[in-house]
Tab-separated table of C-alpha atoms in Angstrom:
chain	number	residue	atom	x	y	z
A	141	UNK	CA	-36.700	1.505	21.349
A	142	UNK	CA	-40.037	3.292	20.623
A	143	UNK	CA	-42.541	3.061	23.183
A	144	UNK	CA	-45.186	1.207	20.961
A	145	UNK	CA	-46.833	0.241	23.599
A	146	UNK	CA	-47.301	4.137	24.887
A	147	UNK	CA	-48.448	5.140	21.406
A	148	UNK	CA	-51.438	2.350	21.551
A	149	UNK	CA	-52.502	3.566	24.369
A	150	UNK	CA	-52.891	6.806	23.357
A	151	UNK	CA	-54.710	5.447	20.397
A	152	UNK	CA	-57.255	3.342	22.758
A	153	UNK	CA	-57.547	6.193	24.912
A	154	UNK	CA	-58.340	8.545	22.131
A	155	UNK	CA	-61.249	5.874	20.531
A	156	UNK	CA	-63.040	6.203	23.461
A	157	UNK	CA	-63.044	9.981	23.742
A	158	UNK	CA	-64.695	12.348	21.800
A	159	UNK	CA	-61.710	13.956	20.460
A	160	UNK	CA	-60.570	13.387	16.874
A	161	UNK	CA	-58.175	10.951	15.942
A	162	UNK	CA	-55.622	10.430	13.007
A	163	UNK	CA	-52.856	12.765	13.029
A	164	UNK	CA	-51.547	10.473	10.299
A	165	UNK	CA	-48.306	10.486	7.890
A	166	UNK	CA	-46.169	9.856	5.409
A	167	UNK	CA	-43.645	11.753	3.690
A	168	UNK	CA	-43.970	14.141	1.032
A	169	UNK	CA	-41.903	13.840	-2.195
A	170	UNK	CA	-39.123	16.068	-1.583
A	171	UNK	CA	-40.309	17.650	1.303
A	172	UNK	CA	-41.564	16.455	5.000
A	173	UNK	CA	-44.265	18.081	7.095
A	174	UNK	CA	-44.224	19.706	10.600
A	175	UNK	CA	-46.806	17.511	11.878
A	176	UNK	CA	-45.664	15.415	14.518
A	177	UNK	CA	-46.596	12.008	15.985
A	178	UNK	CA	-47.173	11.688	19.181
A	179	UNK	CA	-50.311	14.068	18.941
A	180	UNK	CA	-53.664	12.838	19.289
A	181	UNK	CA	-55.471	15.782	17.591
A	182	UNK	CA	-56.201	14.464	13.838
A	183	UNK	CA	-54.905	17.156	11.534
A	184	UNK	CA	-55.831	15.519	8.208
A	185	UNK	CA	-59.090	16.115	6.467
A	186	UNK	CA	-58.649	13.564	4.013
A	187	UNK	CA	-58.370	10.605	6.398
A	188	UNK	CA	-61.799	9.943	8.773
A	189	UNK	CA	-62.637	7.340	11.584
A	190	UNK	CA	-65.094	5.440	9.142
A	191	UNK	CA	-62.042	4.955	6.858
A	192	UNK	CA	-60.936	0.868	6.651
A	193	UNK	CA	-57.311	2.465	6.858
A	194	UNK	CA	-57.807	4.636	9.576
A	195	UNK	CA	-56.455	2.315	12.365
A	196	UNK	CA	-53.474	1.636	10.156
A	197	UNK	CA	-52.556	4.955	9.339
A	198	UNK	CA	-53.012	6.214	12.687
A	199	UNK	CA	-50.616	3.532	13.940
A	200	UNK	CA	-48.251	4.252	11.196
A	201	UNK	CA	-47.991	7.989	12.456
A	202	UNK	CA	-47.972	7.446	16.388
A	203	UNK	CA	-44.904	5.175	15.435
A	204	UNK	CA	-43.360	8.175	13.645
A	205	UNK	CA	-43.027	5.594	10.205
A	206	UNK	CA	-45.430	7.946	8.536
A	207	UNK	CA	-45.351	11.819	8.035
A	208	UNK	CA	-48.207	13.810	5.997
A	209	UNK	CA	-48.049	15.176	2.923
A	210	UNK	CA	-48.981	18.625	3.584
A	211	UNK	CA	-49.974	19.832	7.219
A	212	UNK	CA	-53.487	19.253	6.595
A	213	UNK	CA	-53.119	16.095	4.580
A	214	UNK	CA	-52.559	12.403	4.324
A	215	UNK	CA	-53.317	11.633	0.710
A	216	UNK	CA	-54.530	8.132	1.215
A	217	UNK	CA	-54.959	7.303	-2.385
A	218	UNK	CA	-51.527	8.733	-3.301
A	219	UNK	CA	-48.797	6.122	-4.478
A	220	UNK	CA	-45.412	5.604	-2.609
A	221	UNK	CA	-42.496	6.201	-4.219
A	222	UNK	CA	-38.863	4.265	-3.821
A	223	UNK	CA	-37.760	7.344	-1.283
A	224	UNK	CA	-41.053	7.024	0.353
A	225	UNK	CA	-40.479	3.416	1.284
A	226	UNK	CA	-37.198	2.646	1.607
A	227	UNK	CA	-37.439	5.863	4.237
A	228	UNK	CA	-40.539	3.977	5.979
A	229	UNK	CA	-38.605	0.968	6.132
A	230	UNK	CA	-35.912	2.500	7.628
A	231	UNK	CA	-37.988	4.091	10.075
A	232	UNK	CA	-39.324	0.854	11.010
A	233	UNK	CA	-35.473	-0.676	11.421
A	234	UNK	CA	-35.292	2.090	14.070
A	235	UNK	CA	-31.619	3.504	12.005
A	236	UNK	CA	-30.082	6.527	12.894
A	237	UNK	CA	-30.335	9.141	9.910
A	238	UNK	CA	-27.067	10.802	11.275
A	239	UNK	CA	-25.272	7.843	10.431
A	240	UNK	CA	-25.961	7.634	6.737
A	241	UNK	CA	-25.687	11.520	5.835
A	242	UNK	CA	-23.095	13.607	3.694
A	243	UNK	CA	-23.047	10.321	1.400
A	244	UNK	CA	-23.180	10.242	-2.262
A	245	UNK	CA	-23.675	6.608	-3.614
A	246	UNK	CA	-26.114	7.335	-6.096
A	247	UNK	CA	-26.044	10.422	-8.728
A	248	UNK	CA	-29.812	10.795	-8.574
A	249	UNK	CA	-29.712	10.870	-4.523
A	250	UNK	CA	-28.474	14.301	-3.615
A	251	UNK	CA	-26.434	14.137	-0.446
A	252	UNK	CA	-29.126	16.940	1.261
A	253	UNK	CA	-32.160	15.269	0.344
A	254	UNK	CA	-34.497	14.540	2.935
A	255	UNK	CA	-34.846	10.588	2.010
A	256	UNK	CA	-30.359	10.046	1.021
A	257	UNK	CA	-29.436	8.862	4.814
A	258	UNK	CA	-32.407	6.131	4.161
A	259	UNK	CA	-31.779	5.115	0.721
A	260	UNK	CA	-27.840	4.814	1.635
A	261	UNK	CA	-28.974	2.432	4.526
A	262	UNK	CA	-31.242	0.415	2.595
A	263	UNK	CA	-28.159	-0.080	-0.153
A	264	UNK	CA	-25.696	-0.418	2.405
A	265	UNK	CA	-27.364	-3.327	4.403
A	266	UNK	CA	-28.240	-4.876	0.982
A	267	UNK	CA	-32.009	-4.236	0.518
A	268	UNK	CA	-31.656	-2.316	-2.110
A	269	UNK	CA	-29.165	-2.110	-5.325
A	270	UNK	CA	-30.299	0.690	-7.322
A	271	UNK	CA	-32.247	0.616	-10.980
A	272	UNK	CA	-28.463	0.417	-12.545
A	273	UNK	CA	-26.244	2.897	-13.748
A	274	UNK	CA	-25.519	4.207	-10.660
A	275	UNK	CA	-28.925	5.421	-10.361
A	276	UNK	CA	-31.698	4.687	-7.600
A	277	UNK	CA	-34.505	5.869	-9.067
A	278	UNK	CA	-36.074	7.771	-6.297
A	279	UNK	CA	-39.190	9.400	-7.361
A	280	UNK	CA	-40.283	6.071	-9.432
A	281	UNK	CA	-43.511	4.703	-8.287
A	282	UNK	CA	-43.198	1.655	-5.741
A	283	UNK	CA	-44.557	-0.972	-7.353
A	284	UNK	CA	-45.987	-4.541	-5.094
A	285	UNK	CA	-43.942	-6.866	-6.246
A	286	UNK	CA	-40.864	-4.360	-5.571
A	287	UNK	CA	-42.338	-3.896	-2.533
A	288	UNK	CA	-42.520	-7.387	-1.566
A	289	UNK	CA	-38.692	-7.746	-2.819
A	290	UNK	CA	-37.847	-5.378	-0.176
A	291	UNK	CA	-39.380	-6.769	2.769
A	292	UNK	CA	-38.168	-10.483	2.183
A	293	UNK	CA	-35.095	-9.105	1.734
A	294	UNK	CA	-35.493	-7.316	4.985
A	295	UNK	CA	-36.505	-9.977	7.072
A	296	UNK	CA	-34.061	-12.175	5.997
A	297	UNK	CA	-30.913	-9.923	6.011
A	298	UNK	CA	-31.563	-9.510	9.564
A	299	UNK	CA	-32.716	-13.088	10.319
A	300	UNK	CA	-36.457	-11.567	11.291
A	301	UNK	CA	-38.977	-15.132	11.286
A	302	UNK	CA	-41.823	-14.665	9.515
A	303	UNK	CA	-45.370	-15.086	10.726
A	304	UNK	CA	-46.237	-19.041	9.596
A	305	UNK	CA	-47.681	-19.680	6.288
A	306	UNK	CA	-50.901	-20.597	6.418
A	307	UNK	CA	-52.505	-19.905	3.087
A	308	UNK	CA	-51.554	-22.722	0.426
A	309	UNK	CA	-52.818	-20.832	-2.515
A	310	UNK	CA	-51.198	-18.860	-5.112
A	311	UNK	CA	-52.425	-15.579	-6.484
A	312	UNK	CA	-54.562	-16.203	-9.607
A	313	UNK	CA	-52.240	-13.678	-11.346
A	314	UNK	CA	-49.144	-14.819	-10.623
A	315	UNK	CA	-48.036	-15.807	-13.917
A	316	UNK	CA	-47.641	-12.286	-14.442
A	317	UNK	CA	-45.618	-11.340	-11.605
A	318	UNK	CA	-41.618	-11.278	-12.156
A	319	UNK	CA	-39.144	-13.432	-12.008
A	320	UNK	CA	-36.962	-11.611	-9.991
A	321	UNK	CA	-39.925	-10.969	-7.206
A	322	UNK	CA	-42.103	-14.720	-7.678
A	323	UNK	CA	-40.342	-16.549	-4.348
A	324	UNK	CA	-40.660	-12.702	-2.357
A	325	UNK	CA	-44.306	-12.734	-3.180
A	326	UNK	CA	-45.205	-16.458	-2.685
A	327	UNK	CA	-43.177	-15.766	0.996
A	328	UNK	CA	-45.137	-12.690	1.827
A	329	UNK	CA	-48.964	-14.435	0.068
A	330	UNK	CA	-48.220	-17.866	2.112
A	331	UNK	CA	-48.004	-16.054	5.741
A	332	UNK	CA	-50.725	-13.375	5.203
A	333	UNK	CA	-48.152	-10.391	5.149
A	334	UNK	CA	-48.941	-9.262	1.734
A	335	UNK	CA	-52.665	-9.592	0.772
A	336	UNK	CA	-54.410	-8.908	-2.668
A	337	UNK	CA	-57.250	-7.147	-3.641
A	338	UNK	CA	-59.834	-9.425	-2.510
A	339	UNK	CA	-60.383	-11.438	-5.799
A	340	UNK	CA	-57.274	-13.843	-5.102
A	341	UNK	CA	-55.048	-11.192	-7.536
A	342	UNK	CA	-51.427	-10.284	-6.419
A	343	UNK	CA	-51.729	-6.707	-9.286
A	344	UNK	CA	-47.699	-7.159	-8.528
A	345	UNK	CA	-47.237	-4.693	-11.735
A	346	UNK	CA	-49.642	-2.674	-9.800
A	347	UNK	CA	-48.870	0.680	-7.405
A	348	UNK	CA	-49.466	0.652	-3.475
A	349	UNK	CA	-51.677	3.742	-2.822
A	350	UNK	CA	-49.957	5.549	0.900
A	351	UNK	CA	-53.346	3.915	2.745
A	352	UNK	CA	-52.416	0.293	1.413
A	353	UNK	CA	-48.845	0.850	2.258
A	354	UNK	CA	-49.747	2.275	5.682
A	355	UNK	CA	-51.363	-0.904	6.802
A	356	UNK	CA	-48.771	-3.301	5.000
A	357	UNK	CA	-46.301	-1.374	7.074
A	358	UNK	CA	-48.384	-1.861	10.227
A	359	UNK	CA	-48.298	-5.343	9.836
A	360	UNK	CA	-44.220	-5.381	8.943
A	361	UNK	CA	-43.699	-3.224	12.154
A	362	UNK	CA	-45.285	-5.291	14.305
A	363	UNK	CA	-43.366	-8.202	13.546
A	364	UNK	CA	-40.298	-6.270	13.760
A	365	UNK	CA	-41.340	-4.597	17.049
A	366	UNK	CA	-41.768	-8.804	18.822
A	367	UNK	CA	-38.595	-9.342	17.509
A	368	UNK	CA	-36.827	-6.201	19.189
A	369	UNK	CA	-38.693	-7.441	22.505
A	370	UNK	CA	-37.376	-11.271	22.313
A	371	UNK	CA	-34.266	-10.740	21.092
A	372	UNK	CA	-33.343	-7.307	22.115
A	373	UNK	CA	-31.784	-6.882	18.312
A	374	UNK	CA	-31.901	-4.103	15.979
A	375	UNK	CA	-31.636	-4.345	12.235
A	376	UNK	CA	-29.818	-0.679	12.018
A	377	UNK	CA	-27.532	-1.997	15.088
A	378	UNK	CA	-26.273	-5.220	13.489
C-alpha cells in the first residue's frame, strides 16, 4: 500500500517552508515524463500555490496517480483523454502494470503503449467495454458523464461504499445528460463526489480539464485509500 500518509506529510511540511511546492502530474498522450513523485521541489511553471487546484494536483502527484506532461509542465487546463483516465484510475486501484502487458484486446491499443496494461485492466475487471468494434478509443476526449460512468462502475465492481448522499437536488441540466450515464451521475451529484460548475449545471457533454480531474481524483482516492485501511482489500487484488 502507498504510504499516503508519508506523502501528506511531506506536503504539510513543505507548506510551511519556503521551498516550492507542486511537483505535479499527469500523463502525457503517448508519452510519460521523468518527473517523479515523491519530490517536493515543484518543477511545473504552469501550476502555482495561489492556484484553487494546487492542493489537488499536488496530492495527485505525491500519490504517483498523476505524471506531467512535459518535465516542466502540468497543463492544468488540458483535457484527459480515455488512456489518461482509465491509467489514473488504475493507479488509484493500486494494479500491477506487469500483470496486464503483452495483451492485445483492442486494435487501437498497441500492446507497447504506455497506457495498454491499464486500459486491459479497466476492460478486464469490467469498467470499461470499449467504443465498439473492437476499438477503445484511446486518445478521445474524456467526457463527465463518461467519467462519472467509470467511477460508479468502479466503486461498485469492487463493493467500495460511497460517501452518504446528502444533496437532494438534481443538476439543472440534467435533461441533457445520457441515458446510459443519468443513475452514475445522480450517484456521484447526491454524495458530493462529482460537483458542477457552480451554477447547479452537471456540462455532462462537457470535457474535464487535467486540474478538474486532478481534484475529482483526489476525492475518489481518498475514499479508496479508507477502504484499503478498514478492509485491507484491493480492487487490482480481487
Amino acid at each position: 500500500m502507498k504510504k499516503r500518509v508519508i506523502s501528506m506529510i511531506l506536503v504539510f511540511c513543505v507548506v510551511l517552508s519556503t521551498l516550492p511546492l507542486g511537483a505535479l502530474a499527469a500523463e502525457k498522450q503517448g508519452t510519460e515524463t521523468s518527473s517523479q513523485p515523491g519530490t517536493t521541489q515543484n518543477p511545473f511553471s504552469d501550476v502555482k500555490e495561489t492556484d484553487w487546484f494546487y492542493e489537488s494536483v499536488m496530492y495527485a502527484f505525491l500519490n504517483n496517480l498523476f505524471r506531467g506532461t512535459s518535465d516542466t509542465s502540468f497543463s492544468p487546463q488540458g483535457t484527459m483523454t480515455r488512456a489518461m483516465f482509465v491509467t489514473v484510475l488504475g493507479r488509484v486501484a493500486e494494479m500491477n502494470p506487469d500483470d496486464y502487458s503483452g495483451r492485445q484486446e483492442f486494435s487501437d491499443v498497441p500492446m507497447d503503449s504506455w497506457y495498454a496494461p491499464y486500459v486491459y485492466w479497466a476492460k478486464e475487471v469490467g469498467i470499461t467495454f470499449g467504443v465498439g468494434n473492437g476499438k477503445f478509443d484511446p486518445e478521445g476526449l474524456v467526457t463527465r458523464e463518461q467519467m462519472a460512468v467509470f467511477i460508479v462502475r468502479f466503486f461498485e465492481l469492487f463493493n467500495i461504499p460511497f460517501p452518504e448522499a446528502t444533496i437532494t437536488t438534481i443538476p439543472t441540466d440534467f435533461d441533457s445528460v445520457s441515458d446510459f450515464a443519468k443513475e452514475a451521475v445522480l450517484k456521484l451529484w447526491s454524495c458530493g463526489l462529482f460537483q458542477g460548475d457552480g451554477t447547479g449545471s452537471f456540462n455532462p457533454k462537457s470535457n474535464a480539464t487535467r486540474a478538474e480531474a486532478a481534484t475529482f481524483f483526489k476525492r475518489v482516492d481518498e475514499i479508496v485509500e479508507k477502504w484499503f485501511v478498514d478492509t485491507g482489500k484491493k480492487p487490482a487484488a480481487e
